[in-house]
PDB file of C-alpha atoms in Angstrom:
ATOM      1  CA  MET A 917       0.092   0.076  -0.112  1.00  0.00           C
ATOM      2  CA  SER A 918       1.376   3.397  -0.974  1.00  0.00           C
ATOM      3  CA  LEU A 919       2.102   5.992   1.753  1.00  0.00           C
ATOM      4  CA  LYS A 920      -0.716   8.299   0.036  1.00  0.00           C
ATOM      5  CA  THR A 921      -3.101   5.559   0.471  1.00  0.00           C
ATOM      6  CA  THR A 922      -2.113   5.049   4.135  1.00  0.00           C
ATOM      7  CA  LEU A 923      -2.644   8.539   4.562  1.00  0.00           C
ATOM      8  CA  GLU A 924      -6.173   8.404   3.106  1.00  0.00           C
ATOM      9  CA  GLU A 925      -7.076   5.385   5.217  1.00  0.00           C
ATOM     10  CA  ASP A 926      -5.841   6.924   8.282  1.00  0.00           C
ATOM     11  CA  MET A 927      -8.005  10.131   7.547  1.00  0.00           C
ATOM     12  CA  LYS A 928     -11.130   7.833   7.175  1.00  0.00           C
ATOM     13  CA  ARG A 929     -10.205   6.561  10.509  1.00  0.00           C
ATOM     14  CA  ALA A 930      -9.786   9.817  12.048  1.00  0.00           C
ATOM     15  CA  MET A 931     -13.059  10.961  10.687  1.00  0.00           C
ATOM     16  CA  LYS A 932     -14.927   7.791  12.141  1.00  0.00           C
ATOM     17  CA  SER A 933     -13.248   8.300  15.512  1.00  0.00           C
ATOM     18  CA  SER A 934     -13.770  12.105  15.534  1.00  0.00           C
ATOM     19  CA  ASP A 935     -10.176  12.783  15.922  1.00  0.00           C
ATOM     20  CA  SER A 936     -10.227  16.384  14.796  1.00  0.00           C
ATOM     21  CA  VAL A 937      -6.568  16.921  15.199  1.00  0.00           C
ATOM     22  CA  THR A 938      -5.315  14.176  13.395  1.00  0.00           C
ATOM     23  CA  LEU A 939      -7.980  14.562  10.639  1.00  0.00           C
ATOM     24  CA  SER A 940      -6.857  18.188  10.261  1.00  0.00           C
ATOM     25  CA  VAL A 941      -3.155  17.394  10.035  1.00  0.00           C
ATOM     26  CA  ILE A 942      -3.668  14.571   7.542  1.00  0.00           C
ATOM     27  CA  ARG A 943      -6.038  16.686   5.286  1.00  0.00           C
ATOM     28  CA  ILE A 944      -3.330  19.399   5.101  1.00  0.00           C
ATOM     29  CA  ALA A 945      -0.658  16.583   4.272  1.00  0.00           C
ATOM     30  CA  ILE A 946      -2.920  15.300   1.588  1.00  0.00           C
ATOM     31  CA  THR A 947      -3.564  18.701   0.119  1.00  0.00           C
ATOM     32  CA  ALA A 948       0.279  19.421   0.085  1.00  0.00           C
ATOM     33  CA  ILE A 949       0.814  15.847  -1.616  1.00  0.00           C
ATOM     34  CA  ARG A 950      -2.005  16.674  -4.276  1.00  0.00           C
ATOM     35  CA  ASN A 951      -0.420  20.371  -4.923  1.00  0.00           C
ATOM     36  CA  GLU A 952       2.916  18.778  -5.470  1.00  0.00           C
ATOM     37  CA  GLU A 953       1.492  15.945  -7.961  1.00  0.00           C
ATOM     38  CA  ILE A 954      -0.154  18.992  -9.841  1.00  0.00           C
ATOM     39  CA  ALA A 955       3.055  20.837  -9.956  1.00  0.00           C
ATOM     40  CA  LEU A 956       5.234  17.845 -11.213  1.00  0.00           C
ATOM     41  CA  GLY A 957       2.387  16.470 -13.382  1.00  0.00           C
ATOM     42  CA  HIS A 958       2.410  12.684 -11.998  1.00  0.00           C
ATOM     43  CA  ASP A 959       1.478  10.823  -8.970  1.00  0.00           C
ATOM     44  CA  LEU A 960       4.016  10.958  -6.320  1.00  0.00           C
ATOM     45  CA  SER A 961       6.189   7.989  -5.373  1.00  0.00           C
ATOM     46  CA  ASP A 962       6.506   7.089  -1.634  1.00  0.00           C
ATOM     47  CA  VAL A 963       9.888   8.809  -1.606  1.00  0.00           C
ATOM     48  CA  GLU A 964       8.492  12.178  -2.963  1.00  0.00           C
ATOM     49  CA  THR A 965       5.589  11.827  -0.741  1.00  0.00           C
ATOM     50  CA  GLN A 966       7.943  11.631   2.187  1.00  0.00           C
ATOM     51  CA  ARG A 967       9.829  14.706   0.949  1.00  0.00           C
ATOM     52  CA  VAL A 968       6.583  16.583   0.865  1.00  0.00           C
ATOM     53  CA  LEU A 969       5.655  15.349   4.505  1.00  0.00           C
ATOM     54  CA  GLY A 970       9.328  16.149   5.691  1.00  0.00           C
ATOM     55  CA  LYS A 971       9.014  19.836   4.437  1.00  0.00           C
ATOM     56  CA  GLN A 972       5.731  20.117   6.355  1.00  0.00           C
ATOM     57  CA  VAL A 973       7.563  18.719   9.641  1.00  0.00           C
ATOM     58  CA  LYS A 974      10.554  21.049   9.026  1.00  0.00           C
ATOM     59  CA  GLN A 975       8.016  24.093   8.642  1.00  0.00           C
ATOM     60  CA  LEU A 976       6.234  23.194  11.840  1.00  0.00           C
ATOM     61  CA  GLN A 977       9.692  22.875  13.595  1.00  0.00           C
ATOM     62  CA  ASP A 978      10.816  26.118  12.533  1.00  0.00           C
ATOM     63  CA  ALA A 979       7.563  27.654  13.622  1.00  0.00           C
ATOM     64  CA  ASN A 980       8.087  25.994  16.905  1.00  0.00           C
ATOM     65  CA  VAL A 981      11.124  27.776  17.315  1.00  0.00           C
ATOM     66  CA  ASP A 982       9.452  31.151  16.592  1.00  0.00           C
ATOM     67  CA  PHE A 983       6.607  30.427  18.980  1.00  0.00           C
ATOM     68  CA  ILE A 984       8.902  29.657  21.850  1.00  0.00           C
ATOM     69  CA  ARG A 985      10.821  32.793  21.053  1.00  0.00           C
ATOM     70  CA  GLY A 986       7.783  34.840  21.069  1.00  0.00           C
ATOM     71  CA  GLY A 987       6.462  33.564  24.462  1.00  0.00           C
ATOM     72  CA  ARG A 988       3.722  31.108  22.888  1.00  0.00           C
ATOM     73  CA  PRO A 989       4.532  27.791  24.516  1.00  0.00           C
ATOM     74  CA  ASP A 990       0.707  26.759  23.810  1.00  0.00           C
ATOM     75  CA  LEU A 991       1.091  27.122  20.026  1.00  0.00           C
ATOM     76  CA  ALA A 992       4.503  25.280  20.075  1.00  0.00           C
ATOM     77  CA  GLY A 993       2.767  22.358  21.900  1.00  0.00           C
ATOM     78  CA  SER A 994      -0.098  22.166  19.512  1.00  0.00           C
ATOM     79  CA  ASN A 995       2.637  22.333  16.637  1.00  0.00           C
ATOM     80  CA  GLN A 996       4.552  19.490  18.420  1.00  0.00           C
ATOM     81  CA  ILE A 997       1.491  17.285  18.268  1.00  0.00           C
ATOM     82  CA  GLU A 998       1.016  17.923  14.559  1.00  0.00           C
ATOM     83  CA  ILE A 999       4.700  17.123  14.054  1.00  0.00           C
ATOM     84  CA  GLU A1000       4.246  13.750  16.004  1.00  0.00           C
ATOM     85  CA  ILE A1001       1.345  12.885  13.696  1.00  0.00           C
ATOM     86  CA  LEU A1002       3.249  13.598  10.494  1.00  0.00           C
ATOM     87  CA  GLN A1003       6.483  11.776  11.834  1.00  0.00           C
ATOM     88  CA  ARG A1004       4.529   8.456  11.895  1.00  0.00           C
ATOM     89  CA  TYR A1005       4.496   8.601   8.029  1.00  0.00           C
ATOM     90  CA  LEU A1006       8.233   9.146   7.833  1.00  0.00           C
ATOM     91  CA  PRO A1007      11.118   6.795   7.963  1.00  0.00           C
ATOM     92  CA  GLU A1008      13.223   6.670  11.244  1.00  0.00           C
ATOM     93  CA  PRO A1009      15.648   9.477  11.368  1.00  0.00           C
ATOM     94  CA  LEU A1010      19.310   8.535  11.205  1.00  0.00           C
ATOM     95  CA  THR A1011      21.328   8.747  14.549  1.00  0.00           C
ATOM     96  CA  THR A1012      24.261  11.211  14.591  1.00  0.00           C
ATOM     97  CA  GLU A1013      26.728   8.079  14.654  1.00  0.00           C
ATOM     98  CA  ALA A1014      25.086   6.757  11.477  1.00  0.00           C
ATOM     99  CA  ILE A1015      25.320  10.088   9.657  1.00  0.00           C
ATOM    100  CA  GLN A1016      28.941  10.414  10.828  1.00  0.00           C
ATOM    101  CA  GLY A1017      29.882   7.064   9.255  1.00  0.00           C
ATOM    102  CA  MET A1018      28.298   7.948   6.024  1.00  0.00           C
ATOM    103  CA  VAL A1019      30.230  11.250   5.994  1.00  0.00           C
ATOM    104  CA  LYS A1020      33.447   9.358   6.761  1.00  0.00           C
ATOM    105  CA  GLU A1021      32.687   7.057   3.897  1.00  0.00           C
ATOM    106  CA  ILE A1022      32.125   9.727   1.405  1.00  0.00           C
ATOM    107  CA  ILE A1023      35.333  11.600   2.595  1.00  0.00           C
ATOM    108  CA  THR A1024      37.253   8.570   2.009  1.00  0.00           C
ATOM    109  CA  LYS A1025      35.654   8.133  -1.620  1.00  0.00           C
ATOM    110  CA  GLU A1026      35.895  11.805  -2.541  1.00  0.00           C
ATOM    111  CA  LYS A1027      39.356  12.723  -1.107  1.00  0.00           C
ATOM    112  CA  PRO A1028      38.591  16.495  -0.479  1.00  0.00           C
ATOM    113  CA  THR A1029      41.654  18.510  -0.649  1.00  0.00           C
ATOM    114  CA  SER A1030      40.193  21.912   0.101  1.00  0.00           C
ATOM    115  CA  SER A1031      37.313  23.803   1.468  1.00  0.00           C
ATOM    116  CA  LYS A1032      36.052  24.153  -1.830  1.00  0.00           C
ATOM    117  CA  ASP A1033      35.270  20.585  -1.901  1.00  0.00           C
ATOM    118  CA  ILE A1034      32.798  20.801   1.067  1.00  0.00           C
ATOM    119  CA  GLY A1035      29.887  21.174  -1.344  1.00  0.00           C
ATOM    120  CA  ARG A1036      30.639  17.967  -3.293  1.00  0.00           C
ATOM    121  CA  VAL A1037      31.038  16.226   0.071  1.00  0.00           C
ATOM    122  CA  MET A1038      27.569  17.596   1.181  1.00  0.00           C
ATOM    123  CA  GLY A1039      25.903  16.656  -2.008  1.00  0.00           C
ATOM    124  CA  ALA A1040      26.980  13.089  -1.773  1.00  0.00           C
ATOM    125  CA  VAL A1041      25.932  12.874   1.663  1.00  0.00           C
ATOM    126  CA  MET A1042      22.474  14.325   1.375  1.00  0.00           C
ATOM    127  CA  LYS A1043      21.759  11.755  -1.479  1.00  0.00           C
ATOM    128  CA  LEU A1044      22.685   8.986   1.018  1.00  0.00           C
ATOM    129  CA  VAL A1045      20.708  10.307   3.931  1.00  0.00           C
ATOM    130  CA  ALA A1046      17.799  10.828   1.473  1.00  0.00           C
ATOM    131  CA  GLY A1047      15.499  12.705   3.961  1.00  0.00           C
ATOM    132  CA  ARG A1048      16.228  10.883   7.036  1.00  0.00           C
ATOM    133  CA  ALA A1049      18.379  13.677   8.450  1.00  0.00           C
ATOM    134  CA  ASP A1050      18.166  17.358   8.845  1.00  0.00           C
ATOM    135  CA  GLY A1051      20.530  19.048   6.408  1.00  0.00           C
ATOM    136  CA  ASN A1052      21.653  21.456   9.219  1.00  0.00           C
ATOM    137  CA  ILE A1053      22.957  18.492  11.113  1.00  0.00           C
ATOM    138  CA  VAL A1054      24.711  16.895   8.197  1.00  0.00           C
ATOM    139  CA  LYS A1055      26.425  20.266   7.573  1.00  0.00           C
ATOM    140  CA  GLU A1056      27.702  20.588  11.042  1.00  0.00           C
ATOM    141  CA  ILE A1057      29.136  16.821  10.817  1.00  0.00           C
ATOM    142  CA  VAL A1058      30.568  17.425   7.427  1.00  0.00           C
ATOM    143  CA  HIS A1059      32.248  20.589   8.655  1.00  0.00           C
ATOM    144  CA  ALA A1060      33.691  19.066  11.821  1.00  0.00           C
ATOM    145  CA  GLU A1061      35.077  15.879   9.908  1.00  0.00           C
ATOM    146  CA  LEU A1062      36.529  18.099   7.117  1.00  0.00           C
ATOM    147  CA  LYS A1063      38.136  20.511   9.659  1.00  0.00           C
ATOM    148  CA  ASP A1064      40.378  17.704  10.977  1.00  0.00           C
ATOM    149  CA  ILE A1065      41.366  16.792   7.438  1.00  0.00           C
ATOM    150  CA  LEU A1066      41.778  20.028   5.851  1.00  0.00           C
ATOM    151  CA  SER A1067      43.651  21.592   8.706  1.00  0.00           C
ATOM    152  CA  SER A1068      46.335  18.775   8.513  1.00  0.00           C
TER     153      SER A1068
END
């Protein structure tokens, strides 16, 4: 069963159980998926669907930071519930150790010689993590690993 179909089935369950929060979150997700399908002109694969859901999670997380800064923990709390609902449909995020292993593997393969090679290493690592890690975390790890190599 495709991820989109799973979302649609879960939307029906949320309707039947009168779970208005889950229903609202899934409806927004399905709308975002349909908009992306229209933009691309084809049905989304599960990977593409996960990318759309990942963008939504990222937007909610960014909004949480702003809500907390603005002294609105109530809004941050409701956003967190929405994040948790969407994360049910995403693959398990990679651990820092797993990302570090991938970065080391790419560095061994790419053999960067200057700071100009950071983009090449980042691109290769981001392809490997495929939406299972935050780009900012990957960037920090790449910079930390390359700092040791490029400073010697």
